[in-house]
Structures are given as C-alpha cells and as structure tokens.
Amino acid sequence: MLRRLPGIAAFSCTACTAALGLLLSCGLPVALGAAESGEALPEWLQQRPNDPQHLYGIGEASGENARELSRTLAVVDISEQLVVSVRSSRESESESEVVVDGDEEVVRLRESLRRQIRADSESHYLPGVEIVAQQRQGDTVYTLARLSRQRFSQAVQERVEALDGELEPIARLEPELTPQTLQRWRRAHDLSAEREQLAVLLESQGTRLAAGPIAFEQVRSRIGRLAQGTRLQLEGSAQAPAVRDSVLDIVDTLGLTVISDESATFQLRLRERSRSRVVGDWTRVTITGAITAVDRVTGEVIGSLEHSVEKSSVQGEEEARARAREALIEEFGKILQQRLLPLLAGQGR
C-alpha cells in the first residue's frame, strides 16, 4: 500500500487551493499519464529522483480538483525539503548544538515558506518550479515537480537586491521616532525579516550573503513592539477623563488607533489624582495624570509617563479644577506627542 509522503498530509485541500496560481503561472508542459487502476505506479513515485542540480517534490490528491491539488502538494513538498536543508546546515555548524523542529528561526522560516506558497502566485522562494510528470491512477493523481537549485539561488539573490534597494534609504533615517518614520520603520521590519529568511535559505544551499543595509535585530531595537501593531486599548477612561482626552487628541497624528476589543497591541492604563487647598481668597487644584503602557499579549509593563498641573481661582474649587483639567489635557497631550511612540517602542524605560 502506498504511504502518503511525510509533510504533505498536514496540508488541507482548502489551504492548497489558494496556491494554484503559483503552479499555473509556471506555464510548463506536463506529462500526464492516463494510467488505469491496475497499472504499475511510476518509478519516480517509488524512488524519488536523486539529482544534485535539482530538488524534487511529489504530491498526491484525490477527488475534485485532484490534478491541481496534487501539483500544489508537490511544490509544498519541495518547500519542506528547503526547510529541512536549513535545519541540517544549522546542525552541521556545531556538533554540540542540536537544532530541533521547534527552533524559532526554523519555525519562522517554515511558516514564511508556507504563506508564500499559499498566497503568492509569483513566489520569491520557489521560482520556476517545473511540473515534470503527472499520472492518474483511479481517483488519485500523482505529480512530480522539480526546482533548479541554480535558478532558485539566482532568483533569491535578485530578490535580496530588491529588498536592499528599499532598505538603504530607511537605514539612513534619523533615529528619532516620529509618525512619518514609524511607517517606514515598520516597512523595514518586514523587509529585513524577509531578507534574513532568504539569507538562511541561501546559506543552506551553500551561498553566504553579505550583510544588508540594516539588520532585522537593529530594526526591532528601533521600533520594538510597534512592529506588531499600533492598536491601543484604554483602561480607566471613566476615572481619568483628562488623561483620556489627552490621548484621544493625539492618537490620529501619531498613526495610532484606539479600539475596544481584544485585538489591541497595547493597553494604556490611565490614572488621575487631584488635591486642592485654599490660600486666602484663592483655591488651588493640582491634577496629576499618568499613563502606564502594557503589552497586551504578555502583560509586561513597558513604561509610564506622568505630568502634573496646578491652577488657581478665586471663584472656588470647581472653577480651579476645570482650569487644571483643561491645562492637563493640553500639556500632557504635547508630552504624549513627543514621547508616546518611543515609550511604546520600549525606549521610555
């Protein structure tokens, strides 16, 4: 009995259907055998071709769209071999260091490859996949796909050059984090992450890339958690109305969004406290506003900001409090305009 190939069974037909554009874009001839159920299985299915110049993938599928799905699974099989080669190259670097499937870099690379195959009809990772042969036996279709190692390395290096072209001007930006530079740094985060993954892939094939304009870790250190999103959840708004209004006045200009659901990246815990005293005919009110930023995923406190204002009035405490509240909204808003983004990026500790 034929056993389903490792690494293929885990992919559902629904996920694979999204990748058909990649295979159809190859535009290469396919040898489709009209084998009957009693005909012997092709030799390449029983023994995977061994060719140092190519990587081969084998896929099988049954039912509706079996021909297209088996093609997709054959390409997925190639991608899994690339990930295995990455892991093998990492293991060979040090006899004392064992890299397992759970290794963060390998896991990230595997998921990136899978996303590319599922969603990108012109994948940078698997360019020029050839469908070498395809054979039907009963309701099952078997596909043999091939990827040239040389063409793969060349295409990936071309992609790296394109990434470097986008990263170079970003790497020259001033270190100050502003709404304008934040969007570019978030773009650099994605580009440098992809470049790092491609470098690992090429290294597994025997090619080592020179350093790029800016490393992924440098970008992460610049924008920190802002790489994951700019959505804020406010806690304590009712008890700290002046602080709340300070935040709401500046979020749009900073490129941030306030939401109420659980998909927020950050939680801002708002606090206010006040005290009043009478000096002769004057009533003086001091209001202190504070914000504590928390990572919504980990619950870790990132940092905090605090500001106090004092206002006086001969018309009593209510008037003095209103003046202090208005001043806090304006002054704290200016502080947040300058310091909230660095705080969320982890630079405000």
mmCIF file of C-alpha atoms in Angstrom:
data_model
loop_
_atom_site.group_PDB
_atom_site.id
_atom_site.type_symbol
_atom_site.label_atom_id
_atom_site.label_comp_id
_atom_site.label_asym_id
_atom_site.label_seq_id
_atom_site.Cartn_x
_atom_site.Cartn_y
_atom_site.Cartn_z
ATOM 1 C CA MET A 1 0.000 0.000 0.000
ATOM 2 C CA LEU A 2 1.289 3.424 -0.899
ATOM 3 C CA ARG A 3 2.011 5.629 2.107
ATOM 4 C CA ARG A 4 1.297 9.343 1.915
ATOM 5 C CA LEU A 5 4.504 11.339 1.836
ATOM 6 C CA PRO A 6 5.650 12.999 5.084
ATOM 7 C CA GLY A 7 4.932 16.714 5.241
ATOM 8 C CA ILE A 8 2.091 16.531 2.738
ATOM 9 C CA ALA A 9 -0.812 15.097 4.669
ATOM 10 C CA ALA A 10 -0.807 18.065 7.045
ATOM 11 C CA PHE A 11 -1.957 20.467 4.316
ATOM 12 C CA SER A 12 -5.701 20.696 3.819
ATOM 13 C CA CYS A 13 -7.294 20.949 0.396
ATOM 14 C CA THR A 14 -8.722 24.338 1.333
ATOM 15 C CA ALA A 15 -5.282 25.754 2.067
ATOM 16 C CA CYS A 16 -3.793 24.224 -1.038
ATOM 17 C CA THR A 17 -6.456 25.613 -3.363
ATOM 18 C CA ALA A 18 -5.217 29.128 -2.607
ATOM 19 C CA ALA A 19 -1.840 28.216 -4.077
ATOM 20 C CA LEU A 20 -2.980 27.139 -7.526
ATOM 21 C CA GLY A 21 -1.884 30.434 -9.058
ATOM 22 C CA LEU A 22 1.742 29.607 -8.313
ATOM 23 C CA LEU A 23 1.630 26.347 -10.203
ATOM 24 C CA LEU A 24 -0.440 27.607 -13.101
ATOM 25 C CA SER A 25 1.988 30.502 -13.530
ATOM 26 C CA CYS A 26 4.774 28.041 -14.326
ATOM 27 C CA GLY A 27 3.319 27.543 -17.792
ATOM 28 C CA LEU A 28 5.387 24.422 -18.415
ATOM 29 C CA PRO A 29 4.294 21.221 -20.193
ATOM 30 C CA VAL A 30 3.047 18.382 -18.047
ATOM 31 C CA ALA A 31 3.361 14.703 -18.891
ATOM 32 C CA LEU A 32 0.017 13.260 -17.799
ATOM 33 C CA GLY A 33 -0.264 9.501 -17.922
ATOM 34 C CA ALA A 34 -3.742 8.005 -18.262
ATOM 35 C CA ALA A 35 -2.942 5.016 -16.086
ATOM 36 C CA GLU A 36 -5.670 2.581 -15.111
ATOM 37 C CA SER A 37 -6.036 1.374 -11.545
ATOM 38 C CA GLY A 38 -4.203 -1.833 -12.340
ATOM 39 C CA GLU A 39 -1.204 -0.151 -13.980
ATOM 40 C CA ALA A 40 2.061 -0.052 -12.056
ATOM 41 C CA LEU A 41 2.938 3.130 -10.247
ATOM 42 C CA PRO A 42 5.632 5.260 -11.903
ATOM 43 C CA GLU A 43 9.213 4.652 -10.875
ATOM 44 C CA TRP A 44 9.645 8.208 -9.563
ATOM 45 C CA LEU A 45 6.837 7.619 -7.078
ATOM 46 C CA GLN A 46 8.505 4.530 -5.678
ATOM 47 C CA GLN A 47 12.007 6.073 -5.715
ATOM 48 C CA ARG A 48 12.377 9.855 -5.584
ATOM 49 C CA PRO A 49 14.810 11.085 -8.286
ATOM 50 C CA ASN A 50 18.278 11.908 -6.966
ATOM 51 C CA ASP A 51 19.796 14.841 -8.832
ATOM 52 C CA PRO A 52 22.294 17.248 -7.210
ATOM 53 C CA GLN A 53 21.183 20.045 -9.551
ATOM 54 C CA HIS A 54 17.506 19.887 -8.601
ATOM 55 C CA LEU A 55 15.074 19.400 -5.751
ATOM 56 C CA TYR A 56 12.132 17.103 -6.460
ATOM 57 C CA GLY A 57 8.714 17.155 -4.854
ATOM 58 C CA ILE A 58 5.955 14.567 -5.050
ATOM 59 C CA GLY A 59 2.291 15.204 -4.377
ATOM 60 C CA GLU A 60 -0.868 13.138 -4.474
ATOM 61 C CA ALA A 61 -4.527 14.083 -4.244
ATOM 62 C CA SER A 62 -7.929 12.535 -4.835
ATOM 63 C CA GLY A 63 -11.402 13.817 -5.574
ATOM 64 C CA GLU A 64 -12.423 17.128 -7.077
ATOM 65 C CA ASN A 65 -9.537 19.217 -8.468
ATOM 66 C CA ALA A 66 -7.168 16.324 -7.739
ATOM 67 C CA ARG A 67 -4.866 17.258 -10.613
ATOM 68 C CA GLU A 68 -4.354 20.835 -9.425
ATOM 69 C CA LEU A 69 -4.123 19.888 -5.761
ATOM 70 C CA SER A 70 -1.503 17.228 -6.383
ATOM 71 C CA ARG A 71 0.588 19.863 -8.178
ATOM 72 C CA THR A 72 0.299 22.154 -5.184
ATOM 73 C CA LEU A 73 1.319 19.400 -2.781
ATOM 74 C CA ALA A 74 4.356 18.591 -4.911
ATOM 75 C CA VAL A 75 5.532 22.203 -4.578
ATOM 76 C CA VAL A 76 4.819 22.151 -0.847
ATOM 77 C CA ASP A 77 6.986 19.033 -0.650
ATOM 78 C CA ILE A 78 9.868 20.991 -2.214
ATOM 79 C CA SER A 79 9.436 23.800 0.291
ATOM 80 C CA GLU A 80 9.598 21.342 3.182
ATOM 81 C CA GLN A 81 12.883 19.988 1.832
ATOM 82 C CA LEU A 82 14.305 23.512 1.794
ATOM 83 C CA VAL A 83 13.369 23.910 5.447
ATOM 84 C CA VAL A 84 14.962 20.556 6.252
ATOM 85 C CA SER A 85 18.139 21.674 4.476
ATOM 86 C CA VAL A 86 18.163 24.817 6.626
ATOM 87 C CA ARG A 87 17.901 22.713 9.762
ATOM 88 C CA SER A 88 20.613 20.335 8.535
ATOM 89 C CA SER A 89 23.008 23.189 7.783
ATOM 90 C CA ARG A 90 22.407 24.592 11.256
ATOM 91 C CA GLU A 91 23.113 21.207 12.850
ATOM 92 C CA SER A 92 26.361 20.794 10.928
ATOM 93 C CA GLU A 93 27.703 24.146 12.142
ATOM 94 C CA SER A 94 28.317 22.776 15.615
ATOM 95 C CA GLU A 95 28.440 19.188 16.782
ATOM 96 C CA SER A 96 27.449 20.288 20.270
ATOM 97 C CA GLU A 97 24.446 22.322 19.183
ATOM 98 C CA VAL A 98 21.329 20.404 18.237
ATOM 99 C CA VAL A 99 18.651 22.328 16.363
ATOM 100 C CA VAL A 100 15.213 20.766 16.643
ATOM 101 C CA ASP A 101 11.952 21.363 14.794
ATOM 102 C CA GLY A 102 10.921 23.869 17.435
ATOM 103 C CA ASP A 103 13.914 26.128 16.748
ATOM 104 C CA GLU A 104 12.490 29.652 16.441
ATOM 105 C CA GLU A 105 14.332 30.509 13.240
ATOM 106 C CA VAL A 106 13.370 27.259 11.517
ATOM 107 C CA VAL A 107 9.743 27.574 12.592
ATOM 108 C CA ARG A 108 9.566 31.161 11.342
ATOM 109 C CA LEU A 109 11.130 30.183 8.030
ATOM 110 C CA ARG A 110 8.802 27.211 7.560
ATOM 111 C CA GLU A 111 5.718 29.338 8.148
ATOM 112 C CA SER A 112 7.024 32.022 5.797
ATOM 113 C CA LEU A 113 7.543 29.461 3.049
ATOM 114 C CA ARG A 114 4.066 28.067 3.531
ATOM 115 C CA ARG A 115 2.489 31.516 3.430
ATOM 116 C CA GLN A 116 4.339 32.304 0.218
ATOM 117 C CA ILE A 117 3.151 29.119 -1.473
ATOM 118 C CA ARG A 118 -0.440 29.607 -0.373
ATOM 119 C CA ALA A 119 -0.764 33.297 -1.186
ATOM 120 C CA ASP A 120 1.881 34.409 -3.683
ATOM 121 C CA SER A 121 1.407 33.428 -7.298
ATOM 122 C CA GLU A 122 4.919 34.671 -8.084
ATOM 123 C CA SER A 123 6.740 33.265 -5.095
ATOM 124 C CA HIS A 124 10.219 34.663 -4.467
ATOM 125 C CA TYR A 125 11.076 31.487 -2.612
ATOM 126 C CA LEU A 126 10.169 28.894 -5.249
ATOM 127 C CA PRO A 127 10.705 30.443 -8.678
ATOM 128 C CA GLY A 128 10.454 28.380 -11.825
ATOM 129 C CA VAL A 129 9.056 25.140 -10.452
ATOM 130 C CA GLU A 130 8.658 22.626 -13.273
ATOM 131 C CA ILE A 131 5.925 20.013 -13.358
ATOM 132 C CA VAL A 132 7.916 17.096 -14.742
ATOM 133 C CA ALA A 133 5.278 14.380 -14.732
ATOM 134 C CA GLN A 134 1.757 13.696 -13.612
ATOM 135 C CA GLN A 135 -0.127 10.404 -13.578
ATOM 136 C CA ARG A 136 -3.634 9.377 -12.626
ATOM 137 C CA GLN A 137 -4.466 6.019 -11.114
ATOM 138 C CA GLY A 138 -8.129 5.597 -10.373
ATOM 139 C CA ASP A 139 -9.289 8.654 -8.433
ATOM 140 C CA THR A 140 -5.761 9.585 -7.352
ATOM 141 C CA VAL A 141 -3.401 11.878 -9.242
ATOM 142 C CA TYR A 142 0.355 11.833 -8.587
ATOM 143 C CA THR A 143 2.615 14.753 -9.548
ATOM 144 C CA LEU A 144 6.393 15.090 -9.804
ATOM 145 C CA ALA A 145 7.735 18.670 -9.577
ATOM 146 C CA ARG A 146 11.312 19.898 -9.925
ATOM 147 C CA LEU A 147 13.153 23.048 -8.823
ATOM 148 C CA SER A 148 16.552 24.026 -10.202
ATOM 149 C CA ARG A 149 18.918 24.822 -7.321
ATOM 150 C CA GLN A 150 20.834 27.282 -9.507
ATOM 151 C CA ARG A 151 17.712 29.102 -10.640
ATOM 152 C CA PHE A 152 16.440 29.140 -7.081
ATOM 153 C CA SER A 153 19.654 30.729 -5.758
ATOM 154 C CA GLN A 154 19.756 33.274 -8.579
ATOM 155 C CA ALA A 155 16.142 34.346 -8.100
ATOM 156 C CA VAL A 156 16.539 34.639 -4.335
ATOM 157 C CA GLN A 157 19.651 36.784 -4.729
ATOM 158 C CA GLU A 158 17.744 39.052 -7.119
ATOM 159 C CA ARG A 159 15.008 39.385 -4.521
ATOM 160 C CA VAL A 160 17.606 40.251 -1.870
ATOM 161 C CA GLU A 161 18.973 43.015 -4.109
ATOM 162 C CA ALA A 162 15.458 44.444 -4.435
ATOM 163 C CA LEU A 163 14.998 44.321 -0.658
ATOM 164 C CA ASP A 164 18.322 46.085 -0.102
ATOM 165 C CA GLY A 165 17.252 48.810 -2.518
ATOM 166 C CA GLU A 166 14.235 49.541 -0.307
ATOM 167 C CA LEU A 167 16.138 49.205 2.962
ATOM 168 C CA GLU A 168 19.038 51.539 2.130
ATOM 169 C CA PRO A 169 17.144 54.870 2.403
ATOM 170 C CA ILE A 170 15.366 53.694 5.565
ATOM 171 C CA ALA A 171 18.685 52.798 7.180
ATOM 172 C CA ARG A 172 19.779 56.430 6.728
ATOM 173 C CA LEU A 173 16.795 57.865 8.621
ATOM 174 C CA GLU A 174 17.363 59.904 11.761
ATOM 175 C CA PRO A 175 16.988 57.850 14.957
ATOM 176 C CA GLU A 176 14.085 59.956 16.262
ATOM 177 C CA LEU A 177 10.821 58.021 16.080
ATOM 178 C CA THR A 178 8.047 60.109 14.506
ATOM 179 C CA PRO A 179 4.706 59.249 12.864
ATOM 180 C CA GLN A 180 6.394 59.667 9.482
ATOM 181 C CA THR A 181 9.394 57.473 10.241
ATOM 182 C CA LEU A 182 7.336 54.867 12.111
ATOM 183 C CA GLN A 183 5.589 53.701 8.952
ATOM 184 C CA ARG A 184 8.911 53.387 7.149
ATOM 185 C CA TRP A 185 10.484 51.507 10.051
ATOM 186 C CA ARG A 186 7.543 49.111 10.159
ATOM 187 C CA ARG A 187 8.082 48.512 6.451
ATOM 188 C CA ALA A 188 11.779 47.928 7.156
ATOM 189 C CA HIS A 189 10.804 45.379 9.793
ATOM 190 C CA ASP A 190 9.000 43.246 7.211
ATOM 191 C CA LEU A 191 11.690 43.693 4.561
ATOM 192 C CA SER A 192 14.604 42.886 6.869
ATOM 193 C CA ALA A 193 12.768 39.841 8.259
ATOM 194 C CA GLU A 194 12.276 38.513 4.736
ATOM 195 C CA ARG A 195 15.912 39.223 3.888
ATOM 196 C CA GLU A 196 17.063 37.314 6.948
ATOM 197 C CA GLN A 197 14.959 34.311 5.968
ATOM 198 C CA LEU A 198 16.277 34.385 2.419
ATOM 199 C CA ALA A 199 19.845 34.575 3.717
ATOM 200 C CA VAL A 200 19.245 31.444 5.778
ATOM 201 C CA LEU A 201 17.787 29.672 2.752
ATOM 202 C CA LEU A 202 20.748 30.581 0.561
ATOM 203 C CA GLU A 203 23.180 29.572 3.274
ATOM 204 C CA SER A 204 21.592 26.129 3.368
ATOM 205 C CA GLN A 205 22.342 25.862 -0.360
ATOM 206 C CA GLY A 206 25.992 26.863 0.102
ATOM 207 C CA THR A 207 25.777 30.613 -0.590
ATOM 208 C CA ARG A 208 26.507 33.185 2.120
ATOM 209 C CA LEU A 209 25.122 36.703 1.691
ATOM 210 C CA ALA A 210 26.926 39.875 2.681
ATOM 211 C CA ALA A 211 25.317 41.981 5.398
ATOM 212 C CA GLY A 212 22.427 44.167 4.294
ATOM 213 C CA PRO A 213 21.888 47.913 4.854
ATOM 214 C CA ILE A 214 20.307 47.229 8.249
ATOM 215 C CA ALA A 215 19.821 44.020 10.199
ATOM 216 C CA PHE A 216 16.482 42.714 11.393
ATOM 217 C CA GLU A 217 17.541 42.977 15.045
ATOM 218 C CA GLN A 218 18.514 46.622 14.545
ATOM 219 C CA VAL A 219 15.041 47.388 13.234
ATOM 220 C CA ARG A 220 13.461 45.529 16.142
ATOM 221 C CA SER A 221 15.527 47.530 18.614
ATOM 222 C CA ARG A 222 14.367 50.744 16.941
ATOM 223 C CA ILE A 223 10.600 50.162 16.967
ATOM 224 C CA GLY A 224 10.187 47.257 19.395
ATOM 225 C CA ARG A 225 6.602 46.139 19.866
ATOM 226 C CA LEU A 226 5.320 48.727 17.400
ATOM 227 C CA ALA A 227 6.349 46.248 14.722
ATOM 228 C CA GLN A 228 3.389 44.085 15.785
ATOM 229 C CA GLY A 229 0.793 46.835 15.592
ATOM 230 C CA THR A 230 -0.367 50.289 16.647
ATOM 231 C CA ARG A 231 -3.726 49.492 18.231
ATOM 232 C CA LEU A 232 -4.412 50.814 21.732
ATOM 233 C CA GLN A 233 -6.919 49.751 24.363
ATOM 234 C CA LEU A 234 -7.661 52.317 27.082
ATOM 235 C CA GLU A 235 -8.330 51.212 30.651
ATOM 236 C CA GLY A 236 -9.582 53.635 33.289
ATOM 237 C CA SER A 237 -11.078 56.214 30.934
ATOM 238 C CA ALA A 238 -14.019 56.978 33.207
ATOM 239 C CA GLN A 239 -11.773 57.593 36.215
ATOM 240 C CA ALA A 240 -9.223 59.641 34.243
ATOM 241 C CA PRO A 241 -11.184 61.776 31.755
ATOM 242 C CA ALA A 242 -8.479 64.413 31.277
ATOM 243 C CA VAL A 243 -5.813 61.810 30.526
ATOM 244 C CA ARG A 244 -8.238 60.039 28.195
ATOM 245 C CA ASP A 245 -8.868 63.259 26.275
ATOM 246 C CA SER A 246 -5.110 63.906 26.078
ATOM 247 C CA VAL A 247 -4.661 60.527 24.400
ATOM 248 C CA LEU A 248 -7.624 60.882 22.057
ATOM 249 C CA ASP A 249 -6.406 64.306 20.922
ATOM 250 C CA ILE A 250 -3.090 62.963 19.592
ATOM 251 C CA VAL A 251 -3.568 59.324 18.522
ATOM 252 C CA ASP A 252 -4.523 60.147 14.942
ATOM 253 C CA THR A 253 -1.494 62.363 14.374
ATOM 254 C CA LEU A 254 0.755 59.609 15.748
ATOM 255 C CA GLY A 255 -0.738 56.967 13.465
ATOM 256 C CA LEU A 256 -2.252 55.059 16.394
ATOM 257 C CA THR A 257 -5.753 53.620 16.723
ATOM 258 C CA VAL A 258 -7.890 53.261 19.844
ATOM 259 C CA ILE A 259 -10.079 50.148 19.864
ATOM 260 C CA SER A 260 -12.200 48.400 22.464
ATOM 261 C CA ASP A 261 -11.736 44.729 21.550
ATOM 262 C CA GLU A 262 -9.072 42.188 22.473
ATOM 263 C CA SER A 263 -7.014 42.600 19.289
ATOM 264 C CA ALA A 264 -5.174 45.641 20.677
ATOM 265 C CA THR A 265 -1.385 45.548 20.698
ATOM 266 C CA PHE A 266 -1.068 47.769 23.761
ATOM 267 C CA GLN A 267 -3.127 48.637 26.792
ATOM 268 C CA LEU A 268 -2.821 52.134 28.242
ATOM 269 C CA ARG A 269 -3.780 52.251 31.909
ATOM 270 C CA LEU A 270 -4.958 55.774 32.692
ATOM 271 C CA ARG A 271 -4.857 57.339 36.141
ATOM 272 C CA GLU A 272 -5.683 60.726 37.631
ATOM 273 C CA ARG A 273 -5.385 62.087 41.125
ATOM 274 C CA SER A 274 -6.060 65.567 42.433
ATOM 275 C CA ARG A 275 -5.750 67.668 45.549
ATOM 276 C CA SER A 276 -6.968 71.136 46.456
ATOM 277 C CA ARG A 277 -6.043 73.749 49.031
ATOM 278 C CA VAL A 278 -7.234 77.224 49.902
ATOM 279 C CA VAL A 279 -4.786 80.102 50.198
ATOM 280 C CA GLY A 280 -6.564 83.290 51.192
ATOM 281 C CA ASP A 281 -9.199 84.026 48.563
ATOM 282 C CA TRP A 282 -7.670 81.538 46.124
ATOM 283 C CA THR A 283 -8.429 77.858 45.675
ATOM 284 C CA ARG A 284 -5.598 75.876 44.128
ATOM 285 C CA VAL A 285 -6.172 72.493 42.465
ATOM 286 C CA THR A 286 -3.395 70.154 41.346
ATOM 287 C CA ILE A 287 -4.224 67.326 38.940
ATOM 288 C CA THR A 288 -1.695 64.610 38.110
ATOM 289 C CA GLY A 289 -2.243 62.407 35.091
ATOM 290 C CA ALA A 290 -0.364 59.180 34.389
ATOM 291 C CA ILE A 291 -0.225 56.539 31.678
ATOM 292 C CA THR A 292 1.217 53.055 32.035
ATOM 293 C CA ALA A 293 1.779 51.156 28.782
ATOM 294 C CA VAL A 294 1.343 47.380 28.884
ATOM 295 C CA ASP A 295 1.995 44.725 26.250
ATOM 296 C CA ARG A 296 -1.441 43.177 25.672
ATOM 297 C CA VAL A 297 -0.022 39.783 24.733
ATOM 298 C CA THR A 298 2.498 39.245 27.525
ATOM 299 C CA GLY A 299 1.093 41.572 30.182
ATOM 300 C CA GLU A 300 4.546 43.109 30.583
ATOM 301 C CA VAL A 301 4.698 46.732 31.682
ATOM 302 C CA ILE A 302 6.592 48.682 29.016
ATOM 303 C CA GLY A 303 6.884 52.039 30.750
ATOM 304 C CA SER A 304 4.952 55.027 32.037
ATOM 305 C CA LEU A 305 4.530 58.801 31.689
ATOM 306 C CA GLU A 306 3.265 61.283 34.269
ATOM 307 C CA HIS A 307 2.521 65.010 34.360
ATOM 308 C CA SER A 308 1.027 67.431 36.910
ATOM 309 C CA VAL A 309 -0.554 70.874 36.570
ATOM 310 C CA GLU A 310 -1.809 73.356 39.145
ATOM 311 C CA LYS A 311 -4.392 76.070 38.579
ATOM 312 C CA SER A 312 -5.963 78.634 40.912
ATOM 313 C CA SER A 313 -9.255 80.517 41.001
ATOM 314 C CA VAL A 314 -10.998 82.992 43.277
ATOM 315 C CA GLN A 315 -14.301 81.534 42.090
ATOM 316 C CA GLY A 316 -13.922 78.333 44.068
ATOM 317 C CA GLU A 317 -12.719 74.766 43.691
ATOM 318 C CA GLU A 318 -14.947 73.816 40.776
ATOM 319 C CA GLU A 319 -13.562 76.587 38.584
ATOM 320 C CA ALA A 320 -9.966 75.833 39.610
ATOM 321 C CA ARG A 321 -10.485 72.141 38.843
ATOM 322 C CA ALA A 322 -11.910 72.921 35.392
ATOM 323 C CA ARG A 323 -8.889 75.097 34.594
ATOM 324 C CA ALA A 324 -6.479 72.427 35.813
ATOM 325 C CA ARG A 325 -8.228 69.743 33.780
ATOM 326 C CA GLU A 326 -8.084 71.853 30.603
ATOM 327 C CA ALA A 327 -4.395 72.583 31.170
ATOM 328 C CA LEU A 328 -3.621 68.905 31.767
ATOM 329 C CA ILE A 329 -5.281 67.887 28.504
ATOM 330 C CA GLU A 330 -3.201 70.411 26.560
ATOM 331 C CA GLU A 331 0.142 69.965 28.322
ATOM 332 C CA PHE A 332 0.005 66.187 28.666
ATOM 333 C CA GLY A 333 -1.065 65.958 25.026
ATOM 334 C CA LYS A 334 2.122 67.769 23.986
ATOM 335 C CA ILE A 335 4.201 65.385 26.080
ATOM 336 C CA LEU A 336 2.479 62.365 24.555
ATOM 337 C CA GLN A 337 3.025 63.798 21.091
ATOM 338 C CA GLN A 338 6.769 63.636 21.698
ATOM 339 C CA ARG A 339 7.159 60.627 23.955
ATOM 340 C CA LEU A 340 4.353 58.103 23.438
ATOM 341 C CA LEU A 341 5.816 56.426 20.342
ATOM 342 C CA PRO A 342 9.276 55.974 21.920
ATOM 343 C CA LEU A 343 7.557 54.653 25.051
ATOM 344 C CA LEU A 344 5.596 52.025 23.110
ATOM 345 C CA ALA A 345 8.754 51.107 21.209
ATOM 346 C CA GLY A 346 10.419 50.306 24.525
ATOM 347 C CA GLN A 347 12.671 53.366 24.558
ATOM 348 C CA GLY A 348 10.969 55.046 27.511
ATOM 349 C CA ARG A 349 12.238 52.874 30.336
#
